[in-house]
C-alpha positions as a Python dict, from the first residue, in 0.01 Angstrom:
ca = {
    (1, 'M'): (0, 0, 0),
    (2, 'S'): (256, -253, 122),
    (3, 'S'): (617, -155, 165),
    (4, 'S'): (923, -364, 94),
    (5, 'V'): (1298, -337, 121),
    (6, 'L'): (1446, -237, -213),
    (7, 'S'): (1794, -333, -326),
    (8, 'P'): (2036, -53, -419),
    (9, 'D'): (1966, -120, -788),
    (10, 'R'): (1584, -132, -765),
    (11, 'R'): (1491, 214, -650),
    (12, 'P'): (1166, 377, -758),
    (13, 'A'): (1169, 623, -1047),
    (14, 'G'): (1295, 964, -941),
    (15, 'F'): (1481, 823, -641),
    (16, 'R'): (1770, 1046, -527),
    (17, 'P'): (2098, 847, -514),
    (18, 'A'): (2221, 796, -159),
    (19, 'W'): (2567, 933, -238),
    (20, 'L'): (2421, 1280, -310),
    (21, 'S'): (2383, 1318, 65),
    (22, 'P'): (2683, 1523, 189),
    (23, 'K'): (2759, 1277, 468),
    (24, 'V'): (2742, 973, 243),
    (25, 'F'): (2935, 1153, -33),
    (26, 'R'): (3218, 1232, 208),
    (27, 'T'): (3228, 871, 327),
    (28, 'E'): (3233, 736, -29),
    (29, 'V'): (3505, 976, -146),
    (30, 'L'): (3735, 907, 148),
    (31, 'A'): (3674, 533, 125),
    (32, 'G'): (3761, 544, -246),
    (33, 'L'): (4083, 728, -166),
    (34, 'V'): (4189, 474, 96),
    (35, 'V'): (4115, 182, -136),
    (36, 'G'): (4294, 356, -424),
    (37, 'L'): (4606, 383, -209),
    (38, 'A'): (4578, 20, -97),
    (39, 'L'): (4534, -101, -456),
    (40, 'I'): (4869, 33, -577),
    (41, 'P'): (5110, -211, -403),
    (42, 'E'): (4865, -499, -449),
    (43, 'A'): (4833, -442, -823),
    (44, 'I'): (5210, -416, -859),
    (45, 'S'): (5260, -739, -663),
    (46, 'F'): (5008, -925, -879),
    (47, 'S'): (5184, -795, -1189),
    (48, 'V'): (5498, -968, -1068),
    (49, 'I'): (5302, -1294, -1025),
    (50, 'A'): (5170, -1266, -1381),
    (51, 'G'): (5516, -1176, -1512),
    (52, 'V'): (5409, -843, -1664),
    (53, 'D'): (5514, -480, -1621),
    (54, 'P'): (5373, -313, -1305),
    (55, 'A'): (5184, -65, -1524),
    (56, 'V'): (4978, -355, -1665),
    (57, 'G'): (4851, -448, -1319),
    (58, 'L'): (4776, -84, -1231),
    (59, 'F'): (4588, -29, -1557),
    (60, 'S'): (4388, -347, -1485),
    (61, 'A'): (4295, -224, -1139),
    (62, 'F'): (4182, 108, -1286),
    (63, 'T'): (3967, -33, -1568),
    (64, 'M'): (3818, -316, -1360),
    (65, 'A'): (3712, -83, -1078),
    (66, 'V'): (3567, 186, -1304),
    (67, 'V'): (3376, -52, -1533),
    (68, 'I'): (3239, -278, -1256),
    (69, 'S'): (3115, 28, -1066),
    (70, 'V'): (2871, 81, -1354),
    (71, 'V'): (2785, -269, -1478),
    (72, 'G'): (2833, -478, -1161),
    (73, 'G'): (2555, -614, -943),
    (74, 'R'): (2702, -547, -598),
    (75, 'P'): (2746, -179, -501),
    (76, 'A'): (3059, -92, -298),
    (77, 'M'): (3241, -412, -396),
    (78, 'I'): (3592, -358, -532),
    (79, 'S'): (3716, -544, -840),
    (80, 'A'): (4071, -514, -970),
    (81, 'A'): (4374, -722, -1066),
    (82, 'T'): (4394, -1020, -829),
    (83, 'G'): (4645, -1288, -737),
    (84, 'A'): (4407, -1575, -815),
    (85, 'V'): (4352, -1459, -1173),
    (86, 'A'): (4722, -1375, -1210),
    (87, 'L'): (4819, -1731, -1113),
    (88, 'V'): (4578, -1882, -1366),
    (89, 'I'): (4669, -1655, -1654),
    (90, 'A'): (5047, -1629, -1591),
    (91, 'P'): (5144, -1941, -1796),
    (92, 'L'): (5005, -1776, -2112),
    (93, 'N'): (5241, -1482, -2071),
    (94, 'R'): (5534, -1702, -1972),
    (95, 'E'): (5497, -1947, -2260),
    (96, 'H'): (5345, -1736, -2538),
    (97, 'G'): (5385, -1366, -2453),
    (98, 'L'): (5173, -1073, -2335),
    (99, 'G'): (4950, -1077, -2645),
    (100, 'Y'): (4821, -1424, -2560),
    (101, 'L'): (4762, -1321, -2198),
    (102, 'V'): (4552, -1026, -2313),
    (103, 'A'): (4360, -1248, -2555),
    (104, 'G'): (4297, -1491, -2268),
    (105, 'V'): (4158, -1210, -2053),
    (106, 'I'): (3916, -1102, -2327),
    (107, 'L'): (3799, -1459, -2394),
    (108, 'G'): (3769, -1518, -2019),
    (109, 'G'): (3538, -1218, -2003),
    (110, 'V'): (3325, -1363, -2281),
    (111, 'F'): (3301, -1694, -2093),
    (112, 'Q'): (3191, -1506, -1780),
    (113, 'I'): (2913, -1330, -1970),
    (114, 'V'): (2792, -1663, -2111),
    (115, 'L'): (2809, -1835, -1771),
    (116, 'G'): (2631, -1542, -1610),
    (117, 'A'): (2353, -1551, -1870),
    (118, 'L'): (2317, -1928, -1816),
    (119, 'G'): (2250, -1868, -1447),
    (120, 'V'): (2577, -1983, -1286),
    (121, 'A'): (2509, -1739, -1001),
    (122, 'K'): (2219, -1960, -887),
    (123, 'L'): (2472, -2222, -781),
    (124, 'M'): (2559, -1997, -486),
    (125, 'R'): (2250, -2128, -305),
    (126, 'F'): (2432, -2460, -267),
    (127, 'V'): (2717, -2303, -69),
    (128, 'P'): (2637, -2378, 299),
    (129, 'R'): (2703, -2140, 586),
    (130, 'S'): (2992, -2350, 723),
    (131, 'V'): (3173, -2312, 390),
    (132, 'M'): (3106, -1938, 394),
    (133, 'V'): (3255, -1910, 743),
    (134, 'G'): (3557, -2115, 635),
    (135, 'F'): (3592, -1897, 326),
    (136, 'V'): (3594, -1579, 537),
    (137, 'N'): (3840, -1716, 793),
    (138, 'A'): (4072, -1849, 523),
    (139, 'L'): (4056, -1513, 350),
    (140, 'A'): (4168, -1339, 668),
    (141, 'I'): (4455, -1584, 706),
    (142, 'L'): (4565, -1537, 343),
    (143, 'I'): (4557, -1158, 377),
    (144, 'F'): (4775, -1183, 687),
    (145, 'M'): (5014, -1428, 521),
    (146, 'G'): (5043, -1184, 231),
    (147, 'Q'): (5182, -925, 471),
    (148, 'V'): (5449, -1152, 619),
    (149, 'P'): (5701, -1091, 335),
    (150, 'E'): (5671, -717, 406),
    (151, 'L'): (5778, -787, 766),
    (152, 'S'): (6071, -1017, 687),
    (153, 'D'): (6430, -894, 645),
    (154, 'V'): (6332, -528, 676),
    (155, 'P'): (6483, -239, 875),
    (156, 'W'): (6378, -239, 1242),
    (157, 'P'): (6176, 90, 1216),
    (158, 'V'): (5918, -102, 1009),
    (159, 'Y'): (5790, -281, 1319),
    (160, 'P'): (5716, 26, 1537),
    (161, 'L'): (5559, 192, 1231),
    (162, 'V'): (5322, -101, 1181),
    (163, 'A'): (5241, -106, 1553),
    (164, 'G'): (5181, 269, 1548),
    (165, 'G'): (4953, 235, 1248),
    (166, 'L'): (4745, -30, 1425),
    (167, 'V'): (4717, 187, 1738),
    (168, 'L'): (4603, 483, 1528),
    (169, 'M'): (4333, 277, 1355),
    (170, 'V'): (4204, 145, 1687),
    (171, 'L'): (4203, 477, 1874),
    (172, 'F'): (4123, 737, 1606),
    (173, 'P'): (3758, 626, 1551),
    (174, 'R'): (3697, 705, 1919),
    (175, 'I'): (3779, 1068, 1842),
    (176, 'T'): (3591, 1099, 1512),
    (177, 'K'): (3464, 879, 1230),
    (178, 'V'): (3439, 1161, 979),
    (179, 'I'): (3776, 1065, 828),
    (180, 'P'): (3855, 694, 780),
    (181, 'A'): (4117, 580, 1030),
    (182, 'P'): (4322, 394, 762),
    (183, 'L'): (4364, 720, 567),
    (184, 'V'): (4476, 903, 882),
    (185, 'S'): (4722, 624, 957),
    (186, 'I'): (4869, 632, 606),
    (187, 'V'): (4910, 1012, 607),
    (188, 'I'): (5067, 1028, 956),
    (189, 'L'): (5311, 741, 900),
    (190, 'T'): (5414, 886, 562),
    (191, 'A'): (5471, 1227, 720),
    (192, 'I'): (5684, 1073, 996),
    (193, 'T'): (5905, 869, 764),
    (194, 'V'): (5957, 1154, 515),
    (195, 'S'): (6019, 1429, 770),
    (196, 'A'): (6249, 1215, 984),
    (197, 'G'): (6424, 1062, 685),
    (198, 'I'): (6356, 706, 805),
    (199, 'A'): (6479, 454, 549),
    (200, 'V'): (6208, 187, 512),
    (201, 'P'): (6054, 6, 210),
    (202, 'T'): (5808, 227, 24),
    (203, 'V'): (5547, 190, -248),
    (204, 'G'): (5803, 321, -497),
    (205, 'D'): (6024, 20, -425),
    (206, 'K'): (5754, -209, -567),
    (207, 'G'): (5794, -74, -919),
    (208, 'A'): (5760, 231, -1140),
    (209, 'L'): (5419, 398, -1148),
    (210, 'P'): (5263, 480, -1490),
    (211, 'S'): (5279, 838, -1614),
    (212, 'S'): (4989, 830, -1864),
    (213, 'L'): (4648, 668, -1917),
    (214, 'P'): (4621, 332, -2097),
    (215, 'T'): (4517, 327, -2462),
    (216, 'P'): (4282, 68, -2617),
    (217, 'G'): (4391, -181, -2882),
    (218, 'L'): (4360, -538, -3006),
    (219, 'P'): (4580, -815, -2862),
    (220, 'D'): (4894, -882, -3066),
    (221, 'V'): (4812, -1241, -3165),
    (222, 'P'): (4725, -1422, -3486),
    (223, 'F'): (4348, -1459, -3506),
    (224, 'T'): (4350, -1831, -3586),
    (225, 'L'): (4192, -2149, -3454),
    (226, 'D'): (4529, -2250, -3311),
    (227, 'T'): (4538, -1933, -3100),
    (228, 'L'): (4186, -2002, -2978),
    (229, 'T'): (4269, -2359, -2871),
    (230, 'T'): (4581, -2234, -2693),
    (231, 'V'): (4404, -1957, -2505),
    (232, 'A'): (4063, -2118, -2431),
    (233, 'P'): (4162, -2352, -2142),
    (234, 'Y'): (4329, -2070, -1950),
    (235, 'A'): (4042, -1833, -2027),
    (236, 'L'): (3784, -2080, -1896),
    (237, 'A'): (3986, -2141, -1579),
    (238, 'M'): (4018, -1766, -1527),
    (239, 'A'): (3643, -1719, -1582),
    (240, 'L'): (3552, -1984, -1325),
    (241, 'V'): (3800, -1867, -1060),
    (242, 'G'): (3703, -1503, -1111),
    (243, 'L'): (3331, -1574, -1085),
    (244, 'M'): (3372, -1793, -779),
    (245, 'E'): (3568, -1529, -587),
    (246, 'S'): (3343, -1246, -704),
    (247, 'L'): (3017, -1421, -615),
    (248, 'M'): (3147, -1532, -275),
    (249, 'T'): (3261, -1176, -205),
    (250, 'A'): (2925, -1037, -316),
    (251, 'K'): (2747, -1278, -82),
    (252, 'L'): (2975, -1170, 203),
    (253, 'V'): (2905, -800, 139),
    (254, 'D'): (2531, -877, 123),
    (255, 'E'): (2554, -1017, 476),
    (256, 'I'): (2765, -730, 609),
    (257, 'T'): (2540, -458, 466),
    (258, 'D'): (2212, -649, 507),
    (259, 'T'): (2119, -576, 145),
    (260, 'H'): (2051, -786, -164),
    (261, 'S'): (2254, -777, -484),
    (262, 'S'): (2204, -923, -831),
    (263, 'K'): (2451, -1210, -866),
    (264, 'T'): (2358, -1261, -1231),
    (265, 'R'): (2430, -897, -1310),
    (266, 'E'): (2756, -925, -1116),
    (267, 'S'): (2859, -1233, -1317),
    (268, 'I'): (2790, -1061, -1648),
    (269, 'G'): (2947, -738, -1519),
    (270, 'Q'): (3269, -920, -1433),
    (271, 'G'): (3282, -1045, -1791),
    (272, 'V'): (3226, -697, -1934),
    (273, 'A'): (3494, -551, -1705),
    (274, 'N'): (3746, -815, -1810),
    (275, 'I'): (3674, -762, -2179),
    (276, 'V'): (3727, -386, -2143),
    (277, 'T'): (4041, -448, -1937),
    (278, 'G'): (4174, -682, -2204),
    (279, 'F'): (4123, -428, -2481),
    (280, 'F'): (4324, -182, -2270),
    (281, 'G'): (4607, -435, -2243),
    (282, 'G'): (4533, -539, -1884),
    (283, 'M'): (4584, -869, -1704),
    (284, 'G'): (4221, -910, -1594),
    (285, 'G'): (4086, -957, -1245),
    (286, 'C'): (3785, -1013, -1022),
    (287, 'A'): (3649, -898, -686),
    (288, 'M'): (3921, -814, -432),
    (289, 'I'): (3809, -931, -93),
    (290, 'G'): (4070, -747, 112),
    (291, 'Q'): (4009, -411, -55),
    (292, 'T'): (3633, -471, -44),
    (293, 'M'): (3657, -518, 333),
    (294, 'I'): (3853, -192, 359),
    (295, 'N'): (3583, -18, 158),
    (296, 'V'): (3274, -170, 321),
    (297, 'K'): (3367, -281, 670),
    (298, 'V'): (3649, -43, 768),
    (299, 'S'): (3554, 274, 576),
    (300, 'G'): (3175, 226, 576),
    (301, 'A'): (3115, 273, 202),
    (302, 'R'): (2787, 148, 58),
    (303, 'T'): (2746, 281, -299),
    (304, 'R'): (2898, 245, -645),
    (305, 'L'): (3066, 584, -608),
    (306, 'S'): (3337, 446, -379),
    (307, 'T'): (3418, 169, -630),
    (308, 'F'): (3434, 415, -918),
    (309, 'L'): (3651, 659, -723),
    (310, 'A'): (3886, 384, -607),
    (311, 'G'): (3980, 328, -972),
    (312, 'V'): (3992, 699, -1054),
    (313, 'F'): (4201, 785, -748),
    (314, 'L'): (4437, 500, -833),
    (315, 'M'): (4518, 655, -1170),
    (316, 'V'): (4528, 1011, -1034),
    (317, 'L'): (4762, 906, -755),
    (318, 'C'): (4990, 726, -1003),
    (319, 'I'): (4995, 990, -1279),
    (320, 'V'): (4961, 1319, -1090),
    (321, 'F'): (5095, 1238, -744),
    (322, 'G'): (5328, 953, -838),
    (323, 'P'): (5641, 1096, -666),
    (324, 'L'): (5445, 1159, -344),
    (325, 'V'): (5271, 820, -346),
    (326, 'S'): (5607, 651, -401),
    (327, 'H'): (5714, 773, -56),
    (328, 'I'): (5427, 600, 130),
    (329, 'P'): (5590, 342, 359),
    (330, 'M'): (5477, -15, 301),
    (331, 'A'): (5447, -39, 680),
    (332, 'A'): (5142, 189, 664),
    (333, 'L'): (4965, -32, 411),
    (334, 'V'): (5067, -348, 599),
    (335, 'A'): (4904, -204, 912),
    (336, 'V'): (4584, -140, 716),
    (337, 'M'): (4575, -496, 582),
    (338, 'V'): (4646, -648, 925),
    (339, 'M'): (4352, -450, 1063),
    (340, 'V'): (4141, -587, 777),
    (341, 'C'): (4245, -940, 880),
    (342, 'F'): (4118, -893, 1234),
    (343, 'A'): (3797, -730, 1114),
    (344, 'T'): (3734, -1005, 856),
    (345, 'F'): (3801, -1316, 1067),
    (346, 'D'): (3488, -1463, 1226),
    (347, 'W'): (3617, -1493, 1584),
    (348, 'H'): (3279, -1616, 1705),
    (349, 'S'): (3317, -1926, 1488),
    (350, 'I'): (3615, -2053, 1690),
    (351, 'A'): (3485, -1955, 2035),
    (352, 'P'): (3473, -2262, 2270),
    (353, 'G'): (3100, -2212, 2328),
    (354, 'T'): (3027, -2209, 1954),
    (355, 'L'): (3241, -2516, 1885),
    (356, 'K'): (3067, -2701, 2169),
    (357, 'R'): (2717, -2631, 2035),
    (358, 'L'): (2794, -2670, 1664),
    (359, 'P'): (2753, -3019, 1507),
    (360, 'A'): (3090, -3186, 1444),
    (361, 'G'): (3018, -3205, 1072),
    (362, 'E'): (2969, -2827, 1045),
    (363, 'T'): (3300, -2763, 1221),
    (364, 'A'): (3475, -3019, 999),
    (365, 'V'): (3347, -2848, 683),
    (366, 'M'): (3471, -2510, 806),
    (367, 'V'): (3815, -2649, 893),
    (368, 'I'): (3847, -2838, 563),
    (369, 'T'): (3756, -2523, 370),
    (370, 'V'): (4019, -2321, 558),
    (371, 'I'): (4289, -2585, 509),
    (372, 'C'): (4221, -2621, 135),
    (373, 'V'): (4221, -2246, 77),
    (374, 'V'): (4537, -2182, 278),
    (375, 'A'): (4719, -2482, 129),
    (376, 'T'): (4638, -2389, -232),
    (377, 'S'): (4609, -2009, -193),
    (378, 'N'): (4299, -2053, -408),
    (379, 'L'): (3965, -1955, -258),
    (380, 'A'): (3772, -2126, -538),
    (381, 'I'): (3927, -2468, -466),
    (382, 'G'): (3847, -2436, -97),
    (383, 'V'): (3486, -2343, -165),
    (384, 'V'): (3435, -2636, -403),
    (385, 'V'): (3598, -2891, -170),
    (386, 'G'): (3412, -2752, 132),
    (387, 'S'): (3077, -2758, -49),
    (388, 'V'): (3126, -3117, -170),
    (389, 'T'): (3226, -3224, 183),
    (390, 'A'): (2917, -3055, 326),
    (391, 'M'): (2695, -3234, 73),
    (392, 'V'): (2848, -3573, 157),
    (393, 'I'): (2798, -3515, 530),
    (394, 'F'): (2441, -3402, 469),
    (395, 'A'): (2367, -3707, 252),
    (396, 'R'): (2502, -3941, 522),
    (397, 'R'): (2299, -3764, 789),
    (398, 'V'): (1974, -3775, 591),
    (399, 'A'): (2035, -4135, 483),
    (400, 'R'): (2028, -4247, 847),
    (401, 'L'): (1677, -4102, 885),
    (402, 'A'): (1527, -4357, 644),
    (403, 'D'): (1372, -4659, 818),
    (404, 'V'): (1144, -4956, 748),
    (405, 'T'): (895, -5127, 983),
    (406, 'S'): (666, -5422, 909),
    (407, 'V'): (329, -5542, 1037),
    (408, 'T'): (181, -5882, 945),
    (409, 'D'): (-197, -5932, 938),
    (410, 'P'): (-334, -6161, 1213),
    (411, 'D'): (-435, -6422, 957),
    (412, 'G'): (-82, -6422, 817),
    (413, 'G'): (-196, -6361, 461),
    (414, 'R'): (-47, -6015, 415),
    (415, 'V'): (245, -5807, 543),
    (416, 'V'): (264, -5427, 531),
    (417, 'Y'): (604, -5258, 521),
    (418, 'S'): (598, -4887, 617),
    (419, 'V'): (891, -4686, 481),
    (420, 'F'): (986, -4360, 654),
    (421, 'G'): (1223, -4083, 540),
    (422, 'E'): (1381, -3943, 226),
    (423, 'L'): (1469, -4200, -39),
    (424, 'F'): (1768, -4112, -256),
    (425, 'F'): (2090, -4283, -365),
    (426, 'A'): (2248, -4279, -16),
    (427, 'S'): (1945, -4399, 181),
    (428, 'S'): (1783, -4637, -67),
    (429, 'N'): (2089, -4860, -116),
    (430, 'D'): (2028, -5035, 217),
    (431, 'L'): (1655, -5073, 150),
    (432, 'V'): (1684, -5403, -38),
    (433, 'G'): (1809, -5587, 268),
    (434, 'R'): (1521, -5476, 491),
    (435, 'F'): (1265, -5723, 348),
    (436, 'D'): (1210, -6093, 431),
    (437, 'Y'): (1161, -6225, 78),
    (438, 'A'): (1149, -6594, 171),
    (439, 'G'): (949, -6571, 493),
    (440, 'D'): (683, -6315, 397),
    (441, 'P'): (329, -6422, 296),
    (442, 'E'): (194, -6418, -59),
    (443, 'E'): (75, -6057, -46),
    (444, 'V'): (319, -5773, 32),
    (445, 'V'): (229, -5404, 66),
    (446, 'I'): (498, -5132, 67),
    (447, 'D'): (350, -4816, 218),
    (448, 'L'): (542, -4498, 121),
    (449, 'T'): (300, -4251, 283),
    (450, 'A'): (576, -4127, 516),
    (451, 'A'): (849, -4133, 250),
    (452, 'H'): (948, -3938, -60),
    (453, 'I'): (1128, -4063, -371),
    (454, 'W'): (1395, -3823, -494),
    (455, 'D'): (1593, -4002, -765),
    (456, 'A'): (1625, -4293, -1007),
    (457, 'S'): (1832, -4493, -755),
    (458, 'S'): (1528, -4517, -526),
    (459, 'V'): (1302, -4628, -812),
    (460, 'A'): (1558, -4892, -913),
    (461, 'T'): (1572, -5015, -552),
    (462, 'L'): (1194, -5051, -537),
    (463, 'D'): (1204, -5238, -869),
    (464, 'A'): (1468, -5472, -726),
    (465, 'V'): (1254, -5542, -418),
    (466, 'T'): (948, -5609, -633),
    (467, 'T'): (1145, -5841, -863),
    (468, 'K'): (1281, -6046, -571),
    (469, 'Y'): (927, -6105, -442),
    (470, 'E'): (790, -6185, -789),
    (471, 'Q'): (1064, -6443, -842),
    (472, 'R'): (917, -6623, -542),
    (473, 'G'): (562, -6600, -676),
    (474, 'K'): (453, -6323, -442),
    (475, 'R'): (254, -6012, -530),
    (476, 'V'): (378, -5662, -432),
    (477, 'E'): (167, -5348, -411),
    (478, 'I'): (326, -5006, -361),
    (479, 'V'): (89, -4753, -200),
    (480, 'G'): (95, -4406, -41),
    (481, 'L'): (310, -4229, -302),
    (482, 'D'): (277, -3850, -302),
    (483, 'E'): (225, -3689, -643),
    (484, 'P'): (593, -3608, -731),
    (485, 'S'): (705, -3954, -613),
    (486, 'A'): (425, -4123, -809),
    (487, 'D'): (518, -3933, -1126),
    (488, 'L'): (885, -4027, -1094),
    (489, 'H'): (803, -4390, -1014),
    (490, 'S'): (558, -4431, -1302),
    (491, 'T'): (806, -4273, -1545),
    (492, 'L'): (1111, -4482, -1448),
    (493, 'S'): (980, -4805, -1298),
    (494, 'G'): (1068, -5107, -1512),
    (495, 'R'): (1302, -4904, -1733),
    (496, 'L'): (1616, -4905, -1516),
    (497, 'A'): (1716, -5272, -1533),
    (498, 'T'): (2091, -5325, -1586),
    (499, 'G'): (2067, -5698, -1647),
    (500, 'G'): (2200, -5992, -1446),
}
């Protein structure tokens, strides 16, 4: 019986969940607690971006995390309220009110389910490695830039606290890895600031924490066609941005954990989570890359339990331990996020040896992706621009591989042109000029044994070559087509004329 590696969601019947192991359970619980703490200031900050009450962002983080832990396709990935979604959806709240924002979140979730069912996740195969590296590096830069405001115009004790937090997270794992170093850092720095009465910015300064659970309800909007046309463009933009960030994050976690996840299930799961979040009055969200890195890379979590507990702990910390959580210094959370930056950035990608060996085009794609993401603060835009750039560079590179050679029979009655390489729009455009229409003999053979036809542009080019010879009374025979090329040529040849 052959064995195979099973994904976390394709275990045999009767399989015991990994998190039931005491060691794994402890890791998942502590990771969820650390992420829950880190989610609080982030969710409040994103609420400000969206122009809603802080409780709306916290409720969104809670519902997104809990729901995606069940219906998502990537175990251990954290989804909650995010800045990218907040930026897209904010105009609805600003121009029409909270009810329209909530309606946009629900409709955005519906769009995500539809896109997921249509197989949008399969497009991830077209994202090259250089774009992925640029995406990761840009992410690290954005996370760091997000901490800069917390280090500007603040009391001087903030700086030694951040430095102390970083030292703790570097040294503590050398003592023991039973307790996540970020949690130890947060607890120790909080104890120091509270006991010594050090006045520094705290989580409580970000906004009031909720005192009760959210309640479900319908968005307060008129259910008319006018409402739909107002909300739909924002909802579609939110769906696309949310899916892009979530699928890229899932792919990154796949690589870190060396496991496979269902991107289609994740796409549909994101839609379900946003719909549920909308009915609870939330601002929507998607995968959070920074918190996911805390969960997976820093804390070592690997199962859905950590994602579920991150949402649960978030609400418990807000409702039950709100006064205590409010005293956590922002310096402690800044230190955690700075550590995440260093752990996330692909330092090998900018090493002199790597840059020397890597093709210039690959490096250019990585740099362009980073610049676009950092300039726009939108990971989706950077990924799209980087992928398009990579495709253009690839097309140019492959186009240069196409070549044509000719051999004339000794008697001069026939010439054979041998075409080599991949024929598509970029390589076939120059093909027309490679033939001697006036000087060639009456019989011309075009041998495509070493070539392959990929698109209609190549068929049209071959038709143009044939026509030019026929206008001079010469006969052209095309030979050596492989089966796919022959099918495409027979289907389109003679039917692509544009006149003139």
